[in-house]
């Protein structure tokens, strides 16, 4: 897979939406923060030191026969601003990495793993799975971590664990998160109650693109806040258990809406589908809001003939940088709104059976 | 044609929309107010006198070989409230007639003519044509007037003309009106200017169901205010000339929108079509507003495969009493909104070629 593919192809493996509970849990992610013992943290590094980190990490992967062919190294300095933003919108790299000229990323072919180099820490090993698969994501991350540790000398302290640039990551260096679609809890005004409870068990809720971003399309990220004093398995168990409760509550809310407000629900979903299929101007916010309704309609079997993964795919495709990459040129916000609407119209006119992607 | 048909069949001849300028002028109407010389005006009449008027008018029509078979007499006292309202919504009788137990109407088979008996005046001879056909409507009315006058003794004064219950109708007793669809003038905020000019030439603008009603679906009625001191032909010429100017201005506005704001127009029209095709709840007001957009889209060839007469038909079918007649039972406002949406969804899924009515 070439760089162009990573940027231009919309469908990462995690977007296929065939994981467990994928009617509500869009994806599960685990990332580990690691640093090399003999190099200053990235914010203190010079160019030579950052090159040394990149080549050491790259060599460590290349040294493994299985992994060597599966990963591709992409350096930020080789990408345009638009290309970097497109990778952020695909959740393959973080905004922090995109802003670092000395950064790089090792991406797996199926886009399920990205190893960011010289982000806030020297290494950010990240794995993304469809549905509720935190254990699977953790298994993969820890295996990669073992492979890398064979060749790299990690900054590690017997007392407190892995050392990181920011103290909030010290210890396990782990951040686990699930991305959940909660339209019924939003419609029934239950989110504030649930999210405030989540805060009390050491978890935090964010928007689609991480800290400080707003929830769009009723999609939320729930992740752990604590990295120190808890084993990785404990952290994962905790998030898994909370996610199961949220799934339960979202399903109950969906059932209630279907039972008591079916016609209003059908109306809301029908209108969303009708507008998406026929509008000529769509902002990103409106598109995601309506796609959330359509996805709920698919999940509740009020709409058929549309592939449920439309929400996840469009979540990426309709973002500004991605749209411009697809167009092959810079677009004004107004031009993006027109192009976004065209993509959605075309997408919704493709029937489920022909739904093999690549029609944009 | 039976009474049931008048109430249940949606398609009057004037709705076919094949008259001249029917992209803008929905219908042309002429009505003549007449009274019998030897009977008090309706508001002063007793039951026997009202019966006498009905039978005299009926006999006058029956006496004419051509007309006899074409007209059917319907008495208000034989109709339920809902049935009367349905006839009002079809523009076949006035609200005033519907409220009069002693009233009656003679309806022609094609619903192009209705002779209301014991409305505000003893006779209201009314003729309704598709498109801009005021002369044709006037020709028909005056011929019917002649036939009736052969047998009836009209209240007539050589100095001032026909005598009527209300002085605003005295003289010619004529009211001519056109029903026009002016979406582009509304969108470009030009209506106030135009309507204020109309007031200065003795014409008046009203909503869809006459005096005091609001314009819905960008449809307006323009009619003469003066009945005294002008010949019928002069009144008709005046309205015809103003209508031609309005047509011109609406077409210019449509052209301008198409040239300068095409994508916004496509978006508005597309969304309207999308919502109408997929909503499960539609108020009368919203349905008409969206149908106006769709009709504009058809006229501007931005939408195909939909018969332009959808606007005119739905204008009648989606009204509360008509909906309830179709349902065969009383419906709450919420039930009407659900049924209205269903009718529109079904209607829009019927392709133009199959568009022969009767699918509701």
XYZ file of C-alpha atoms in Angstrom:
720
model
C 0.000 0.000 0.000
C 1.346 3.376 -0.982
C 1.118 6.689 0.854
C -1.485 7.811 -1.651
C -3.645 4.868 -0.692
C -3.494 5.634 3.009
C -4.698 9.116 2.254
C -7.121 8.476 -0.595
C -8.744 5.161 0.234
C -11.588 5.729 2.609
C -12.049 2.300 4.066
C -9.850 1.309 6.982
C -10.448 -2.167 8.356
C -11.943 -0.779 11.574
C -14.610 0.999 9.540
C -16.089 -2.211 8.190
C -18.289 -2.293 11.236
C -18.394 -6.050 11.689
C -17.072 -6.099 15.253
C -19.162 -7.096 18.305
C -21.884 -4.623 19.402
C -21.114 -2.549 16.352
C -24.663 -1.173 16.294
C -23.474 1.074 19.127
C -19.711 0.708 19.528
C -18.041 2.033 16.390
C -14.485 1.260 17.398
C -12.140 0.287 20.221
C -8.700 1.784 20.503
C -5.636 1.119 22.658
C -2.501 3.227 22.590
C 0.709 2.883 24.527
C 3.092 5.756 25.215
C 6.765 4.738 25.207
C 10.071 6.585 25.206
C 13.686 5.684 24.540
C 15.937 5.883 27.592
C 18.911 7.475 25.900
C 17.200 10.325 23.988
C 15.535 13.485 25.391
C 11.721 13.666 25.207
C 10.483 15.006 21.834
C 9.920 18.586 23.030
C 13.623 18.726 24.031
C 15.027 16.921 20.973
C 17.101 18.263 18.089
C 16.752 17.141 14.494
C 19.510 14.504 14.660
C 18.013 12.961 17.772
C 14.576 12.800 16.176
C 16.087 11.095 13.104
C 17.818 8.604 15.384
C 14.481 7.722 17.056
C 12.768 7.248 13.708
C 15.507 4.986 12.357
C 15.751 2.926 15.555
C 12.006 2.297 15.624
C 11.916 1.557 11.900
C 14.808 -0.908 12.269
C 13.061 -2.621 15.168
C 10.030 -3.300 12.972
C 12.108 -4.222 9.920
C 13.997 -6.713 12.085
C 10.802 -8.710 12.585
C 10.094 -10.947 9.594
C 6.322 -10.946 10.012
C 5.918 -7.216 10.603
C 8.541 -5.928 8.177
C 6.363 -6.276 5.069
C 3.221 -5.058 6.748
C 4.337 -1.597 7.804
C 5.110 1.507 5.844
C 7.029 4.504 7.173
C 5.613 7.932 6.406
C 7.461 11.097 7.466
C 5.479 14.240 8.193
C 7.996 16.396 6.309
C 7.118 14.483 3.111
C 3.420 15.345 3.436
C 1.536 18.515 2.578
C -0.582 20.121 5.283
C -3.696 18.760 3.572
C -2.325 15.218 3.485
C -1.478 15.356 7.172
C -4.960 16.626 8.003
C -6.477 13.815 5.946
C -4.539 11.251 8.026
C -5.796 12.940 11.216
C -9.348 12.762 9.888
C -8.848 9.036 9.300
C -7.779 8.714 12.955
C -4.425 7.326 11.775
C -2.318 10.062 13.354
C -2.935 12.677 16.049
C -3.139 16.441 15.424
C 0.038 16.775 17.570
C 1.987 14.500 15.224
C 0.652 16.313 12.163
C 2.175 19.537 13.520
C 5.644 18.074 14.046
C 8.027 18.334 11.058
C 10.293 15.729 12.668
C 7.480 13.264 13.254
C 6.742 10.043 11.390
C 4.286 7.189 11.492
C 4.494 3.483 10.770
C 1.171 2.368 9.340
C -0.014 -1.205 8.864
C -1.593 -2.099 5.530
C -5.085 -2.551 6.959
C -4.757 0.715 8.878
C -5.477 -1.153 12.104
C -2.148 -0.169 13.670
C -0.239 3.081 13.636
C 3.022 3.635 15.469
C 3.518 7.357 15.783
C 7.114 8.469 16.234
C 8.091 11.754 17.892
C 4.613 12.756 18.879
C 4.414 13.940 22.497
C 6.372 10.772 23.330
C 8.936 8.978 21.175
C 6.446 6.224 20.470
C 2.698 6.041 20.463
C 1.672 2.496 19.573
C -1.975 2.576 18.584
C -4.364 -0.128 17.474
C -7.921 0.390 16.274
C -10.593 -2.340 16.019
C -14.194 -2.368 14.841
C -16.840 -2.708 17.574
C -16.164 -3.556 21.202
C -12.780 -5.289 21.026
C -10.614 -3.644 23.645
C -8.907 -6.934 24.621
C -8.061 -7.652 20.996
C -6.673 -4.145 20.546
C -4.686 -4.544 23.761
C -3.320 -7.947 22.689
C -2.093 -6.510 19.418
C -0.534 -3.435 21.063
C 1.267 -5.437 23.719
C 2.653 -7.866 21.104
C 3.972 -4.952 19.060
C 5.351 -3.458 22.262
C 7.210 -6.715 22.962
C 8.653 -6.811 19.455
C 9.844 -3.220 19.750
C 11.225 -3.747 23.243
C 13.459 -6.546 21.939
C 15.505 -3.911 20.117
C 14.722 -0.636 21.885
C 15.833 0.520 25.292
C 12.627 1.960 26.841
C 12.681 4.621 29.546
C 11.338 2.556 32.439
C 11.388 2.889 36.194
C 10.836 -0.188 38.367
C 8.788 1.847 40.886
C 6.450 3.785 38.603
C 6.677 2.071 35.228
C 7.059 3.669 31.811
C 8.244 7.269 31.823
C 6.421 9.714 29.593
C 6.686 13.356 28.550
C 3.442 14.244 30.306
C 2.825 12.928 33.855
C -0.769 11.990 32.960
C 0.621 9.093 30.931
C 3.253 7.842 33.371
C 3.040 4.238 34.601
C 1.283 1.975 32.155
C 1.353 4.640 29.437
C -1.928 3.202 28.275
C -4.949 5.033 26.936
C -7.939 2.855 26.039
C -11.030 4.278 24.410
C -14.254 3.316 22.722
C -16.115 5.400 20.155
C -19.851 5.026 20.735
C -22.916 6.156 18.778
C -25.610 7.220 21.259
C -28.500 8.840 19.327
C -31.277 7.473 21.544
C -29.617 8.622 24.768
C -29.252 12.070 23.194
C -32.894 12.110 22.051
C -34.128 11.111 25.495
C -31.845 13.642 27.248
C -30.011 11.045 29.332
C -26.428 11.837 28.361
C -25.610 14.374 31.064
C -26.639 11.966 33.806
C -24.630 9.096 32.312
C -21.544 11.134 31.477
C -21.420 12.632 34.949
C -21.466 9.075 36.389
C -18.647 8.097 34.029
C -16.455 10.853 35.487
C -16.724 9.247 38.901
C -15.099 5.986 37.794
C -11.968 7.527 36.334
C -13.182 7.746 32.753
C -13.656 10.792 30.547
C -15.843 11.642 27.551
C -14.691 13.529 24.457
C -15.801 14.420 20.960
C -14.905 12.622 17.780
C -11.422 14.064 17.297
C -10.182 13.843 20.876
C -9.684 16.360 23.636
C -11.437 19.697 23.228
C -13.449 18.648 20.188
C -17.222 18.621 20.105
C -19.364 15.557 19.665
C -20.773 15.453 16.162
C -23.297 12.967 14.848
C -24.013 11.775 18.415
C -20.624 10.035 18.496
C -18.600 10.109 21.721
C -15.210 8.836 22.795
C -14.958 7.362 26.279
C -11.473 6.754 27.660
C -9.504 6.199 30.863
C -7.962 9.142 32.701
C -5.709 7.171 35.039
C -2.535 5.448 33.831
C -0.748 5.000 37.138
C -1.546 2.501 39.911
C -3.820 0.285 37.845
C -2.846 -2.703 35.720
C -3.633 -2.483 32.016
C -6.148 -5.335 32.336
C -7.917 -3.524 35.153
C -8.182 -0.338 33.078
C -9.566 -2.312 30.141
C -12.027 -4.222 32.352
C -13.273 -0.965 33.798
C -13.910 0.639 30.381
C -15.423 -2.587 29.046
C -17.839 -2.787 31.945
C -18.897 0.864 31.608
C -19.281 0.433 27.844
C -21.536 -2.580 28.403
C -23.731 -0.476 30.690
C -23.908 2.319 28.148
C -24.793 -0.160 25.399
C -27.557 -1.488 27.635
C -28.937 1.987 28.295
C -28.734 3.050 24.649
C -30.577 -0.157 23.637
C -33.248 0.442 26.269
C -33.685 4.023 25.058
C -33.933 2.807 21.437
C -36.528 0.233 22.398
C -38.541 2.827 24.271
C -38.459 5.280 21.380
C -39.512 2.527 18.996
C -42.364 1.518 21.273
C -43.668 4.892 22.364
C -42.623 7.340 19.661
C -42.293 5.177 16.580
C -43.971 7.552 14.173
C -41.901 10.518 15.393
C -38.791 8.391 15.071
C -39.753 7.273 11.551
C -40.417 10.893 10.666
C -37.047 12.091 11.979
C -35.182 9.267 10.256
C -37.167 9.560 7.017
C -36.531 13.294 6.818
C -32.821 12.786 7.463
C -32.645 10.212 4.671
C -34.707 12.426 2.359
C -32.508 15.466 2.911
C -29.244 13.523 2.574
C -30.457 11.927 -0.676
C -31.559 15.202 -2.230
C -29.659 18.179 -0.765
C -27.155 20.114 -2.862
C -25.481 21.890 0.052
C -24.444 20.111 3.271
C -22.247 21.354 6.082
C -20.153 18.773 7.877
C -22.172 19.248 11.065
C -25.546 18.802 9.361
C -24.346 15.805 7.352
C -23.141 14.022 10.479
C -26.299 14.857 12.404
C -28.478 13.442 9.627
C -26.210 10.438 9.050
C -26.544 9.647 12.744
C -30.339 9.540 12.298
C -30.050 7.355 9.194
C -27.674 4.981 10.950
C -30.153 4.698 13.841
C -32.845 3.921 11.260
C -30.689 1.146 9.800
C -29.972 -0.293 13.265
C -33.684 -0.253 14.132
C -34.605 -1.771 10.761
C -36.701 1.265 9.852
C -34.551 1.707 6.726
C -33.095 -1.049 4.617
C -30.868 -1.212 1.569
C -28.216 1.008 3.119
C -24.981 -0.364 4.507
C -24.630 0.560 8.202
C -21.000 1.474 7.704
C -22.113 4.606 5.853
C -21.906 6.575 9.119
C -18.326 5.545 9.871
C -17.122 6.024 6.318
C -18.787 9.387 5.879
C -17.423 10.459 9.270
C -14.029 10.441 7.536
C -14.861 11.181 3.907
C -16.897 14.287 4.583
C -14.227 16.044 6.660
C -12.669 19.147 5.088
C -9.150 17.887 4.358
C -10.327 14.510 3.140
C -12.834 16.129 0.792
C -10.112 18.311 -0.646
C -7.783 15.351 -1.112
C -10.571 13.570 -3.003
C -11.156 16.669 -5.112
C -7.441 16.977 -5.790
C -7.494 20.687 -4.986
C -8.167 23.239 -2.292
C -11.849 24.065 -1.847
C -13.571 26.982 -0.163
C -16.011 26.080 2.639
C -18.934 26.741 0.260
C -17.394 24.494 -2.413
C -16.848 21.790 0.194
C -20.515 21.936 1.211
C -21.547 21.392 -2.422
C -19.084 18.544 -2.943
C -20.049 16.941 0.359
C -23.709 16.919 -0.664
C -22.842 15.363 -4.022
C -20.845 12.553 -2.403
C -23.690 11.793 0.001
C -26.305 11.839 -2.800
C -24.214 9.447 -4.875
C -23.485 7.238 -1.890
C -27.150 6.882 -0.964
C -28.126 6.005 -4.520
C -25.804 2.960 -4.388
C -27.687 -0.097 -3.167
C -26.344 -2.290 -0.389
C -25.452 -5.194 -2.658
C -23.132 -3.016 -4.718
C -21.656 -1.610 -1.559
C -18.000 -2.365 -2.061
C -16.601 1.103 -1.574
C -14.532 3.089 -4.015
C -17.506 4.857 -5.569
C -16.597 8.336 -4.428
C -71.793 12.000 -11.130
C -73.066 11.441 -7.624
C -72.668 13.626 -4.552
C -70.103 11.171 -3.259
C -68.011 11.754 -6.336
C -68.046 15.512 -5.958
C -66.720 15.089 -2.461
C -64.403 12.129 -2.871
C -62.869 12.546 -6.308
C -59.952 14.874 -6.087
C -59.570 15.943 -9.670
C -61.714 18.804 -10.863
C -61.193 19.802 -14.475
C -59.557 23.091 -13.475
C -56.882 21.145 -11.573
C -55.562 19.452 -14.680
C -53.269 22.394 -15.132
C -53.284 22.454 -18.923
C -54.517 26.041 -19.296
C -52.387 28.896 -20.659
C -49.544 30.153 -18.406
C -50.317 27.371 -16.006
C -46.732 27.332 -14.725
C -47.773 30.421 -12.758
C -51.526 30.908 -13.072
C -53.231 27.976 -11.371
C -56.804 29.004 -12.144
C -59.101 31.777 -13.337
C -62.474 32.332 -11.771
C -65.498 34.507 -12.573
C -68.547 34.743 -10.372
C -71.721 36.737 -10.801
C -73.972 37.795 -7.930
C -77.693 37.783 -8.835
C -80.917 38.084 -6.871
C -84.590 37.453 -7.589
C -86.722 40.572 -7.646
C -89.694 39.149 -5.777
C -87.957 37.468 -2.818
C -86.145 39.136 0.133
C -82.346 38.857 0.207
C -81.160 35.602 1.849
C -80.428 37.137 5.272
C -84.094 38.254 5.430
C -85.641 35.079 4.011
C -87.763 32.419 5.705
C -87.547 28.716 4.945
C -90.372 28.687 2.381
C -88.856 31.582 0.480
C -85.470 29.872 0.378
C -87.113 26.697 -0.955
C -88.879 28.764 -3.606
C -85.533 30.233 -4.775
C -83.924 26.793 -4.950
C -86.748 25.314 -6.974
C -86.987 28.288 -9.340
C -83.266 28.178 -10.108
C -83.318 24.416 -10.461
C -86.278 24.601 -12.844
C -84.505 27.256 -14.916
C -81.564 24.905 -15.449
C -83.773 21.849 -15.989
C -85.667 23.820 -18.620
C -82.527 24.002 -20.761
C -81.986 20.775 -22.684
C -78.224 21.096 -22.859
C -77.667 22.031 -19.231
C -80.308 19.822 -17.638
C -78.230 16.633 -17.703
C -75.002 18.338 -16.766
C -75.974 19.783 -13.395
C -76.698 18.167 -10.090
C -78.490 19.859 -7.187
C -76.958 19.404 -3.748
C -78.669 20.827 -0.641
C -76.573 21.821 2.345
C -79.053 20.233 4.749
C -78.334 16.836 3.148
C -74.606 17.140 3.866
C -72.632 16.561 7.055
C -70.387 19.345 8.289
C -67.385 17.414 7.042
C -68.858 16.999 3.557
C -69.602 20.710 3.333
C -66.059 21.548 4.403
C -64.696 19.168 1.774
C -66.648 21.031 -0.931
C -65.257 24.325 0.379
C -61.753 22.894 0.230
C -62.393 21.940 -3.413
C -63.364 25.580 -4.073
C -66.798 24.363 -5.237
C -68.767 26.279 -2.599
C -67.984 29.191 -0.297
C -67.674 28.956 3.503
C -70.763 31.206 3.709
C -72.864 28.709 1.759
C -71.553 25.799 3.844
C -72.929 27.532 6.947
C -76.424 28.008 5.550
C -78.883 25.151 6.189
C -81.195 26.565 3.499
C -78.438 26.803 0.908
C -77.890 24.596 -2.128
C -75.519 24.327 -5.052
C -75.881 23.257 -8.673
C -72.633 21.607 -9.719
C -71.567 20.736 -13.259
C -70.113 17.290 -13.835
C -66.606 18.548 -14.548
C -66.779 20.806 -11.482
C -66.032 23.790 -13.698
C -69.280 25.542 -12.779
C -71.079 25.905 -9.494
C -74.258 27.882 -9.035
C -74.615 28.589 -5.350
C -78.159 29.267 -4.183
C -78.978 31.301 -1.057
C -75.445 32.272 -0.254
C -75.088 35.979 0.523
C -77.133 36.544 -2.644
C -79.829 34.315 -4.121
C -77.454 33.244 -6.863
C -73.705 33.093 -7.181
C -72.847 31.811 -10.648
C -69.232 30.732 -10.588
C -66.958 29.272 -13.219
C -63.413 28.006 -12.682
C -60.845 27.380 -15.450
C -57.293 26.101 -15.466
C -54.559 28.691 -16.170
C -55.159 32.224 -17.363
C -58.612 31.971 -18.980
C -60.644 34.813 -17.552
C -62.431 35.497 -20.865
C -63.402 31.846 -21.165
C -64.687 31.820 -17.590
C -66.604 35.045 -18.254
C -68.104 33.653 -21.493
C -69.378 30.608 -19.685
C -70.788 32.588 -16.757
C -72.571 35.079 -18.964
C -74.109 32.288 -21.049
C -75.397 30.599 -17.912
C -76.618 33.978 -16.702
C -78.572 34.401 -19.945
C -80.135 30.953 -19.647
C -81.184 31.647 -16.062
C -82.486 35.115 -16.896
C -84.840 33.607 -19.478
C -86.842 32.130 -16.613
C -85.911 34.191 -13.568
C -86.876 37.745 -12.740
C -83.608 39.322 -11.569
C -83.472 42.297 -9.203
C -82.129 44.915 -11.595
C -82.055 48.698 -11.653
C -81.562 50.521 -14.946
C -79.372 53.149 -13.238
C -77.011 51.015 -11.168
C -77.388 47.481 -12.525
C -77.837 44.264 -10.575
C -78.904 44.675 -6.948
C -77.050 42.649 -4.333
C -77.230 41.996 -0.603
C -73.911 43.736 -0.007
C -73.240 47.100 -1.708
C -69.695 46.006 -2.669
C -71.241 43.738 -5.293
C -73.832 46.124 -6.702
C -73.722 46.958 -10.422
C -72.116 44.235 -12.481
C -72.182 41.812 -9.553
C -68.982 40.422 -10.956
C -65.938 39.182 -9.114
C -63.048 37.963 -11.260
C -59.960 36.397 -9.774
C -56.804 34.517 -10.642
C -54.957 32.124 -8.371
C -51.214 32.542 -8.899
C -48.172 30.628 -7.663
C -45.373 33.117 -6.943
C -42.504 31.287 -5.215
C -39.686 33.254 -6.870
C -41.235 36.633 -6.031
C -41.541 35.444 -2.427
C -37.925 34.201 -2.349
C -36.637 37.477 -3.756
C -38.785 39.560 -1.356
C -40.635 41.417 -4.110
C -44.216 40.642 -3.132
C -44.892 43.602 -0.855
C -43.862 46.038 -3.561
C -45.992 44.328 -6.190
C -49.036 43.816 -3.998
C -49.018 47.425 -2.873
C -49.053 48.494 -6.544
C -51.965 46.128 -7.196
C -54.017 47.923 -4.543
C -53.729 51.149 -6.509
C -55.471 49.757 -9.590
C -58.605 48.548 -7.819
C -57.457 44.968 -7.249
C -56.946 43.091 -4.011
C -54.806 40.143 -2.914
C -55.986 37.315 -0.686
C -54.941 33.886 0.533
C -55.997 30.579 -0.874
C -59.432 30.362 0.703
C -60.589 33.934 0.141
C -60.910 36.942 2.374
C -59.061 36.848 5.672
C -57.187 33.640 4.897
C -53.413 33.423 4.771
C -51.392 32.600 1.706
C -50.087 29.062 1.926
C -47.691 27.437 -0.486
C -46.910 30.828 -2.076
C -50.351 30.823 -3.711
C -52.273 34.095 -3.915
C -55.690 35.154 -5.196
C -55.872 38.455 -7.002
C -59.341 39.875 -7.663
C -61.253 43.063 -8.478
C -62.641 45.240 -5.690
C -64.878 47.426 -7.836
C -68.135 46.159 -9.341
C -69.842 49.465 -10.058
C -69.049 51.924 -12.864
C -66.915 49.561 -14.904
C -68.057 47.181 -17.621
C -67.366 43.484 -17.050
C -64.937 43.421 -19.995
C -63.039 46.361 -18.553
C -62.710 44.613 -15.184
C -61.485 41.452 -16.876
C -59.025 43.373 -19.075
C -57.621 45.109 -16.026
C -57.021 41.861 -14.098
C -55.656 40.165 -17.210
C -53.175 42.926 -17.772
C -52.010 42.956 -14.147
C -51.738 39.162 -14.196
C -49.578 39.333 -17.315
C -47.247 41.742 -15.539
C -47.040 39.502 -12.491
C -46.315 36.485 -14.695
C -43.542 38.487 -16.327
C -42.028 39.470 -12.986
C -42.285 35.958 -11.541
C -40.578 34.556 -14.657
C -37.818 37.157 -14.423
C -37.296 36.307 -10.751
C -37.197 32.581 -11.579
C -34.655 33.192 -14.313
C -32.515 35.267 -11.990
C -32.591 32.648 -9.238
C -31.694 29.964 -11.753
C -28.815 32.024 -13.082
C -27.381 33.430 -9.876
C -28.414 31.025 -7.129
C -28.889 27.745 -8.938
C -27.214 25.561 -6.349
C -29.161 27.144 -3.484
C -32.336 26.700 -5.476
C -31.502 23.054 -6.235
C -30.751 22.540 -2.566
C -34.053 24.061 -1.426
C -36.046 22.118 -4.002
C -34.143 18.878 -3.411
C -34.669 19.097 0.337
C -38.381 19.790 -0.147
C -38.704 16.745 -2.403
C -36.640 14.622 -0.009
C -38.733 15.560 3.000
C -42.061 15.113 1.201
C -40.988 11.685 -0.078
C -39.843 10.448 3.323
C -41.600 12.272 6.159
C -44.094 10.463 8.387
C -45.638 13.604 9.884
C -46.638 16.640 7.810
C -48.712 19.630 8.811
C -50.847 21.205 6.110
C -48.733 24.364 6.195
C -45.418 22.529 5.834
C -46.755 20.246 3.104
C -47.932 23.202 1.026
C -44.699 25.119 1.566
C -42.638 22.133 0.390
C -45.016 21.301 -2.474
C -44.608 24.887 -3.659
C -40.835 24.326 -3.813
C -41.270 21.016 -5.650
C -43.681 22.587 -8.131
C -41.125 25.350 -8.793
C -38.539 22.622 -9.352
C -40.807 20.948 -11.907
C -41.476 24.258 -13.685
C -37.744 25.021 -13.845
C -36.975 21.460 -15.008
C -34.796 20.826 -11.956
C -37.017 17.840 -11.131
C -38.625 15.517 -13.609
C -40.927 12.521 -13.390
C -43.467 14.385 -11.271
C -46.703 15.713 -12.689
C -46.935 19.477 -12.153
C -50.539 19.188 -11.092
C -49.379 17.655 -7.809
C -49.427 21.107 -6.198
C -53.017 21.860 -7.205
C -54.299 18.414 -6.311
C -52.548 18.274 -2.968
C -53.785 21.802 -2.226
C -57.222 20.188 -1.971
C -56.470 16.632 -0.874
C -54.311 17.560 2.099
C -56.884 19.889 3.685
C -58.357 18.689 6.987
C -61.956 17.937 5.913
C -60.908 16.342 2.661
C -58.409 14.099 4.432
C -61.111 12.979 6.837
C -63.541 12.280 3.999
C -60.860 10.126 2.355
C -60.247 8.331 5.638
C -63.966 7.803 6.122
C -63.764 8.988 9.726
C -62.954 11.921 11.971
C -59.243 12.333 12.632
C -57.383 14.282 15.309
C -54.898 16.890 14.036
C -52.015 14.504 14.860
C -53.703 11.663 12.953
C -54.253 13.997 10.002
C -50.561 14.899 9.938
C -49.647 11.206 9.758
C -52.210 10.458 7.054
C -51.205 13.554 5.087
C -47.573 12.415 5.073
C -48.597 8.947 3.894
C -50.620 10.327 0.989
C -47.740 12.541 -0.104
C -45.206 9.688 0.165
C -47.428 7.439 -1.937
C -48.131 10.194 -4.417
C -44.457 10.962 -4.975
C -43.613 7.319 -5.502
C -46.018 7.202 -8.486
C -44.192 8.013 -11.689
C -45.516 10.569 -14.151
C -46.527 8.017 -16.763
C -48.854 6.273 -14.357
C -50.189 9.604 -13.243
C -53.866 9.175 -13.869
C -55.156 10.073 -10.431
C -57.243 7.922 -8.138
C -54.284 6.471 -6.273
C -55.069 7.954 -2.890
